[in-house]
Amino acid sequence: AIFFVFLLYKALQAKRKKITVGTFIGEPAKTIDRITPNKLGYVRFKGEYWKATSDTIIEPDTKVIVLDKEESVLKVKPDKND
């Protein structure tokens, strides 16, 4: 009985969890690698490492803004407020 109560508790937790789709766009991140139009690099976004691409050259340790997300790759641009 305890197992089924625990299972029900976890199922209700999963159902209440907020959907995070679409929360990437407009969010800040920071580059780890040099990113160019021809070469993917990595950015640190919300404590996680993500592959990223850009239309411009972005140097490491630069603040960027997420423009889009395609599967597991973020499209970023330099943050002009930096």
mmCIF file of C-alpha atoms in Angstrom:
data_model
loop_
_atom_site.group_PDB
_atom_site.id
_atom_site.type_symbol
_atom_site.label_atom_id
_atom_site.label_comp_id
_atom_site.label_asym_id
_atom_site.label_seq_id
_atom_site.Cartn_x
_atom_site.Cartn_y
_atom_site.Cartn_z
ATOM 1 C CA ALA A 1 0.000 0.000 0.000
ATOM 2 C CA ILE A 2 2.862 2.386 0.801
ATOM 3 C CA PHE A 3 4.362 1.751 -2.633
ATOM 4 C CA PHE A 4 1.107 2.673 -4.396
ATOM 5 C CA VAL A 5 0.727 5.849 -2.312
ATOM 6 C CA PHE A 6 4.292 6.815 -3.256
ATOM 7 C CA LEU A 7 3.591 6.053 -6.923
ATOM 8 C CA LEU A 8 0.431 8.181 -6.844
ATOM 9 C CA TYR A 9 2.355 11.027 -5.156
ATOM 10 C CA LYS A 10 5.042 10.970 -7.882
ATOM 11 C CA ALA A 11 2.431 10.878 -10.643
ATOM 12 C CA LEU A 12 0.702 13.948 -9.204
ATOM 13 C CA GLN A 13 4.052 15.744 -8.903
ATOM 14 C CA ALA A 14 4.816 15.085 -12.573
ATOM 15 C CA LYS A 15 1.395 16.336 -13.619
ATOM 16 C CA ARG A 16 1.803 19.609 -11.684
ATOM 17 C CA LYS A 17 5.262 20.322 -13.064
ATOM 18 C CA LYS A 18 5.381 23.460 -15.196
ATOM 19 C CA ILE A 19 5.893 23.092 -18.905
ATOM 20 C CA THR A 20 9.202 24.706 -19.913
ATOM 21 C CA VAL A 21 8.807 24.659 -23.689
ATOM 22 C CA GLY A 22 9.354 28.099 -25.166
ATOM 23 C CA THR A 23 11.073 29.550 -22.118
ATOM 24 C CA PHE A 24 14.409 29.647 -23.906
ATOM 25 C CA ILE A 25 13.793 32.594 -26.238
ATOM 26 C CA GLY A 26 15.017 35.915 -24.896
ATOM 27 C CA GLU A 27 16.874 34.347 -21.963
ATOM 28 C CA PRO A 28 20.533 35.187 -21.223
ATOM 29 C CA ALA A 29 23.429 32.728 -21.464
ATOM 30 C CA LYS A 30 27.229 32.919 -21.486
ATOM 31 C CA THR A 31 29.564 31.476 -24.101
ATOM 32 C CA ILE A 32 32.186 28.924 -23.169
ATOM 33 C CA ASP A 33 33.696 28.382 -26.628
ATOM 34 C CA ARG A 34 34.216 30.619 -29.633
ATOM 35 C CA ILE A 35 31.083 30.386 -31.786
ATOM 36 C CA THR A 36 31.138 31.151 -35.515
ATOM 37 C CA PRO A 37 28.573 30.746 -38.305
ATOM 38 C CA ASN A 38 30.440 27.590 -39.425
ATOM 39 C CA LYS A 39 31.284 26.119 -36.017
ATOM 40 C CA LEU A 40 29.101 25.177 -33.061
ATOM 41 C CA GLY A 41 30.246 26.078 -29.584
ATOM 42 C CA TYR A 42 28.949 25.676 -26.068
ATOM 43 C CA VAL A 43 27.078 28.126 -23.858
ATOM 44 C CA ARG A 44 26.132 27.911 -20.208
ATOM 45 C CA PHE A 45 22.368 28.353 -19.926
ATOM 46 C CA LYS A 46 20.598 28.072 -16.546
ATOM 47 C CA GLY A 47 23.479 26.019 -15.139
ATOM 48 C CA GLU A 48 23.608 23.585 -18.066
ATOM 49 C CA TYR A 49 25.903 23.317 -21.079
ATOM 50 C CA TRP A 50 24.153 23.626 -24.448
ATOM 51 C CA LYS A 51 25.426 23.506 -28.017
ATOM 52 C CA ALA A 52 24.965 26.864 -29.703
ATOM 53 C CA THR A 53 25.248 28.487 -33.103
ATOM 54 C CA SER A 54 25.296 32.108 -34.244
ATOM 55 C CA ASP A 55 25.243 34.177 -37.428
ATOM 56 C CA THR A 56 28.196 36.191 -36.105
ATOM 57 C CA ILE A 57 31.499 35.401 -34.422
ATOM 58 C CA ILE A 58 31.176 35.385 -30.638
ATOM 59 C CA GLU A 59 34.210 35.069 -28.382
ATOM 60 C CA PRO A 60 34.338 32.974 -25.174
ATOM 61 C CA ASP A 61 33.002 34.456 -21.929
ATOM 62 C CA THR A 62 30.517 36.720 -23.750
ATOM 63 C CA LYS A 63 26.959 37.297 -22.585
ATOM 64 C CA VAL A 64 24.446 36.250 -25.245
ATOM 65 C CA ILE A 65 20.689 36.146 -25.744
ATOM 66 C CA VAL A 66 18.906 32.986 -26.925
ATOM 67 C CA LEU A 67 17.010 33.602 -30.177
ATOM 68 C CA ASP A 68 15.720 30.119 -30.941
ATOM 69 C CA LYS A 69 16.046 26.442 -30.079
ATOM 70 C CA GLU A 70 16.203 23.631 -32.610
ATOM 71 C CA GLU A 71 16.252 20.261 -30.857
ATOM 72 C CA SER A 72 19.333 20.480 -28.604
ATOM 73 C CA VAL A 73 21.036 23.475 -30.277
ATOM 74 C CA LEU A 74 20.423 27.067 -29.219
ATOM 75 C CA LYS A 75 20.735 29.959 -31.671
ATOM 76 C CA VAL A 76 22.268 32.953 -29.903
ATOM 77 C CA LYS A 77 23.348 36.535 -30.525
ATOM 78 C CA PRO A 78 25.623 38.809 -28.472
ATOM 79 C CA ASP A 79 23.883 40.772 -25.733
ATOM 80 C CA LYS A 80 24.172 44.462 -26.675
ATOM 81 C CA ASN A 81 23.640 45.484 -23.033
ATOM 82 C CA ASP A 82 26.923 43.863 -22.000
#
